[in-house]
PDB file of C-alpha atoms in Angstrom:
ATOM      1  CA  GLN I 240     -24.182  40.955-177.884  1.00 72.00           C
ATOM      2  CA  THR I 241     -23.524  38.176-175.386  1.00 72.00           C
ATOM      3  CA  VAL I 242     -20.505  37.042-177.398  1.00 77.00           C
ATOM      4  CA  GLU I 243     -19.120  40.588-177.236  1.00 81.00           C
ATOM      5  CA  LEU I 244     -19.810  40.731-173.493  1.00 76.00           C
ATOM      6  CA  ALA I 245     -18.028  37.403-172.971  1.00 78.00           C
ATOM      7  CA  ALA I 246     -15.020  38.649-174.937  1.00 80.00           C
ATOM      8  CA  LEU I 247     -15.005  41.920-172.993  1.00 82.00           C
ATOM      9  CA  VAL I 248     -14.774  40.180-169.600  1.00 79.00           C
ATOM     10  CA  HIS I 249     -12.595  37.326-170.943  1.00 81.00           C
ATOM     11  CA  VAL I 250     -15.110  34.604-170.119  1.00 79.00           C
ATOM     12  CA  PRO I 251     -15.621  31.653-172.487  1.00 81.00           C
ATOM     13  CA  ASN I 252     -18.825  31.688-174.530  1.00 80.00           C
ATOM     14  CA  SER I 253     -19.823  28.364-172.975  1.00 78.00           C
ATOM     15  CA  VAL I 254     -19.877  29.904-169.475  1.00 79.00           C
ATOM     16  CA  VAL I 255     -22.072  32.773-170.671  1.00 80.00           C
ATOM     17  CA  GLY I 256     -24.351  30.257-172.392  1.00 79.00           C
ATOM     18  CA  ILE I 257     -24.698  28.175-169.241  1.00 76.00           C
ATOM     19  CA  LEU I 258     -25.478  31.275-167.163  1.00 80.00           C
ATOM     20  CA  LEU I 259     -28.119  32.414-169.658  1.00 81.00           C
ATOM     21  CA  LEU I 260     -29.636  28.924-169.689  1.00 77.00           C
ATOM     22  CA  ALA I 261     -29.771  28.830-165.892  1.00 75.00           C
ATOM     23  CA  ILE I 262     -31.331  32.276-165.655  1.00 79.00           C
ATOM     24  CA  GLY I 263     -33.777  31.613-168.479  1.00 80.00           C
ATOM     25  CA  THR I 264     -35.009  28.308-167.114  1.00 76.00           C
ATOM     26  CA  ASN I 265     -35.391  29.671-163.578  1.00 74.00           C
ATOM     27  CA  ILE I 266     -37.219  32.923-164.377  1.00 81.00           C
ATOM     28  CA  PRO I 267     -40.664  31.292-163.955  1.00 77.00           C
ATOM     29  CA  GLU I 268     -39.664  29.838-160.589  1.00 74.00           C
ATOM     30  CA  ILE I 269     -38.273  33.177-159.437  1.00 73.00           C
ATOM     31  CA  ALA I 270     -41.514  34.882-160.482  1.00 77.00           C
ATOM     32  CA  ILE I 271     -43.495  32.296-158.481  1.00 73.00           C
ATOM     33  CA  ILE I 272     -41.363  32.992-155.410  1.00 70.00           C
ATOM     34  CA  PHE I 273     -42.043  36.734-155.618  1.00 74.00           C
ATOM     35  CA  ARG I 274     -45.765  36.182-156.188  1.00 74.00           C
ATOM     36  CA  SER I 275     -46.086  33.731-153.318  1.00 71.00           C
ATOM     37  CA  ARG I 276     -44.216  35.781-150.719  1.00 68.00           C
ATOM     38  CA  ASN I 277     -45.850  35.831-147.291  1.00 60.00           C
ATOM     39  CA  SER I 278     -48.009  32.808-148.028  1.00 64.00           C
ATOM     40  CA  GLU I 279     -47.974  29.062-147.547  1.00 66.00           C
ATOM     41  CA  GLU I 280     -47.071  28.590-151.200  1.00 68.00           C
ATOM     42  CA  GLU I 281     -43.607  29.992-150.527  1.00 67.00           C
ATOM     43  CA  LYS I 282     -42.279  26.567-149.485  1.00 69.00           C
ATOM     44  CA  LEU I 283     -43.673  25.053-152.657  1.00 70.00           C
ATOM     45  CA  ALA I 284     -42.064  27.793-154.738  1.00 69.00           C
ATOM     46  CA  VAL I 285     -38.654  27.282-153.129  1.00 69.00           C
ATOM     47  CA  GLY I 286     -38.939  23.527-153.680  1.00 74.00           C
ATOM     48  CA  ASN I 287     -39.839  24.238-157.282  1.00 74.00           C
ATOM     49  CA  ILE I 288     -36.716  26.336-157.883  1.00 71.00           C
ATOM     50  CA  LEU I 289     -34.477  23.795-156.144  1.00 76.00           C
ATOM     51  CA  GLY I 290     -35.934  21.037-158.304  1.00 78.00           C
ATOM     52  CA  SER I 291     -35.401  23.118-161.422  1.00 76.00           C
ATOM     53  CA  ALA I 292     -31.789  23.774-160.439  1.00 75.00           C
ATOM     54  CA  ALA I 293     -31.235  20.048-159.868  1.00 80.00           C
ATOM     55  CA  ILE I 294     -32.690  19.183-163.279  1.00 80.00           C
ATOM     56  CA  ASN I 295     -30.570  21.881-164.963  1.00 76.00           C
ATOM     57  CA  THR I 296     -27.435  20.592-163.264  1.00 78.00           C
ATOM     58  CA  GLY I 297     -28.176  17.002-164.238  1.00 81.00           C
ATOM     59  CA  THR I 298     -28.976  17.961-167.817  1.00 81.00           C
ATOM     60  CA  LEU I 299     -25.794  19.994-168.221  1.00 75.00           C
ATOM     61  CA  GLY I 300     -23.749  17.213-166.642  1.00 77.00           C
ATOM     62  CA  LEU I 301     -25.234  14.648-169.008  1.00 81.00           C
ATOM     63  CA  LEU I 302     -24.648  16.911-172.006  1.00 78.00           C
ATOM     64  CA  GLY I 303     -21.057  17.441-170.866  1.00 75.00           C
ATOM     65  CA  ILE I 304     -20.484  13.700-170.679  1.00 75.00           C
ATOM     66  CA  ILE I 305     -22.013  13.158-174.116  1.00 80.00           C
ATOM     67  CA  ALA I 306     -20.077  16.046-175.701  1.00 77.00           C
ATOM     68  CA  SER I 307     -16.724  15.054-174.202  1.00 73.00           C
ATOM     69  CA  PRO I 308     -16.559  11.376-173.246  1.00 68.00           C
ATOM     70  CA  SER I 309     -12.877  11.664-172.248  1.00 71.00           C
ATOM     71  CA  LEU I 310     -12.068  11.654-168.544  1.00 66.00           C
ATOM     72  CA  PRO I 311     -11.774  15.098-166.946  1.00 64.00           C
ATOM     73  CA  ASN I 312      -8.852  16.306-164.874  1.00 71.00           C
ATOM     74  CA  TYR I 313     -10.174  15.352-161.446  1.00 71.00           C
ATOM     75  CA  VAL I 314      -7.628  17.529-159.632  1.00 73.00           C
ATOM     76  CA  SER I 315      -9.391  20.610-161.013  1.00 74.00           C
ATOM     77  CA  LEU I 316     -12.633  19.420-159.385  1.00 76.00           C
ATOM     78  CA  ILE I 317     -11.221  19.386-155.844  1.00 82.00           C
ATOM     79  CA  PRO I 318     -12.228  23.003-154.992  1.00 83.00           C
ATOM     80  CA  ALA I 319     -15.782  22.468-156.272  1.00 83.00           C
ATOM     81  CA  ILE I 320     -16.156  19.194-154.385  1.00 84.00           C
ATOM     82  CA  THR I 321     -14.753  20.834-151.245  1.00 89.00           C
ATOM     83  CA  PHE I 322     -17.289  23.671-151.450  1.00 88.00           C
ATOM     84  CA  LEU I 323     -20.070  21.152-152.088  1.00 86.00           C
ATOM     85  CA  VAL I 324     -19.168  19.164-148.980  1.00 89.00           C
ATOM     86  CA  VAL I 325     -18.782  22.311-146.835  1.00 90.00           C
ATOM     87  CA  THR I 326     -22.127  23.653-148.037  1.00 86.00           C
ATOM     88  CA  LEU I 327     -23.888  20.351-147.360  1.00 85.00           C
ATOM     89  CA  ILE I 328     -22.422  20.169-143.852  1.00 88.00           C
ATOM     90  CA  VAL I 329     -23.394  23.783-143.090  1.00 87.00           C
ATOM     91  CA  PHE I 330     -26.872  23.260-144.549  1.00 82.00           C
ATOM     92  CA  ALA I 331     -27.386  20.057-142.545  1.00 83.00           C
ATOM     93  CA  ALA I 332     -26.268  21.809-139.353  1.00 84.00           C
ATOM     94  CA  LEU I 333     -28.587  24.744-140.044  1.00 81.00           C
ATOM     95  CA  ALA I 334     -31.507  22.450-140.862  1.00 78.00           C
ATOM     96  CA  LYS I 335     -31.200  20.794-137.449  1.00 79.00           C
ATOM     97  CA  THR I 336     -31.470  24.125-135.616  1.00 77.00           C
ATOM     98  CA  GLY I 337     -35.039  24.756-136.681  1.00 72.00           C
ATOM     99  CA  SER I 338     -37.696  24.112-139.265  1.00 73.00           C
ATOM    100  CA  GLU I 339     -36.769  27.168-141.332  1.00 77.00           C
ATOM    101  CA  ILE I 340     -33.528  28.767-142.400  1.00 78.00           C
ATOM    102  CA  THR I 341     -33.305  32.263-140.952  1.00 82.00           C
ATOM    103  CA  ARG I 342     -32.216  35.327-142.878  1.00 87.00           C
ATOM    104  CA  ARG I 343     -28.816  35.220-141.151  1.00 89.00           C
ATOM    105  CA  GLU I 344     -28.336  31.571-142.091  1.00 85.00           C
ATOM    106  CA  GLY I 345     -29.374  32.401-145.642  1.00 85.00           C
ATOM    107  CA  TYR I 346     -26.725  35.110-145.756  1.00 90.00           C
ATOM    108  CA  LEU I 347     -24.156  32.558-144.589  1.00 89.00           C
ATOM    109  CA  LEU I 348     -25.102  30.126-147.360  1.00 86.00           C
ATOM    110  CA  PHE I 349     -25.149  32.951-149.911  1.00 89.00           C
ATOM    111  CA  THR I 350     -21.684  34.073-148.765  1.00 91.00           C
ATOM    112  CA  ILE I 351     -20.323  30.558-149.212  1.00 89.00           C
ATOM    113  CA  TYR I 352     -21.806  30.476-152.712  1.00 88.00           C
ATOM    114  CA  THR I 353     -20.407  33.924-153.573  1.00 91.00           C
ATOM    115  CA  VAL I 354     -16.907  32.929-152.424  1.00 91.00           C
ATOM    116  CA  PHE I 355     -17.166  29.767-154.526  1.00 88.00           C
ATOM    117  CA  ILE I 356     -18.214  31.704-157.653  1.00 88.00           C
ATOM    118  CA  LEU I 357     -15.441  34.285-157.169  1.00 89.00           C
ATOM    119  CA  LEU I 358     -12.811  31.579-156.727  1.00 86.00           C
ATOM    120  CA  GLU I 359     -14.057  29.713-159.788  1.00 83.00           C
ATOM    121  CA  PHE I 360     -13.963  32.850-161.943  1.00 83.00           C
ATOM    122  CA  SER I 361     -10.504  33.830-160.659  1.00 83.00           C
ATOM    123  CA  SER I 362      -9.305  30.295-161.381  1.00 80.00           C
ATOM    124  CA  LEU I 363     -10.853  30.465-164.839  1.00 76.00           C
ATOM    125  CA  LEU I 364      -9.273  33.839-165.576  1.00 77.00           C
ATOM    126  CA  SER I 365      -5.843  32.776-164.306  1.00 76.00           C
ATOM    127  CA  SER I 366      -5.929  29.586-166.386  1.00 70.00           C
ATOM    128  CA  SER I 367      -7.006  31.493-169.512  1.00 63.00           C
ATOM    129  CA  THR I 368      -4.131  33.962-169.120  1.00 61.00           C
ATOM    130  CA  THR I 369      -1.669  31.088-168.668  1.00 55.00           C
ATOM    131  CA  ILE I 370      -2.888  29.399-171.847  1.00 52.00           C
ATOM    132  CA  SER I 371      -2.672  32.557-173.986  1.00 47.00           C
TER     133      SER I 371
END
């Protein structure tokens, strides 16, 4: 069914696989966050999910290097690197304002992430229509 869904929205199977892997490996951490709401364990739960995301990213990066040892087109990485740098700068600035990120600051970070995902998908869709 996921292959049919990927074909329906014109997304490569590998992207759907990566999304399913990310969701599947983070479900326990997400459950911990919901269970530990309004308690001191919330910080531990958030750290847990960030650590899991870092491990997933590293694992997928390593697998990508092993699967395709040829050099990537670095020009295509410029938007992702730009968003990474912007997000790190915004996060560092927000972290200096207080010990916790407020809901408004969280919305800002989430908006940056949403714009990044939308741009990546639009780039992916435009490149797949050019290839076909």
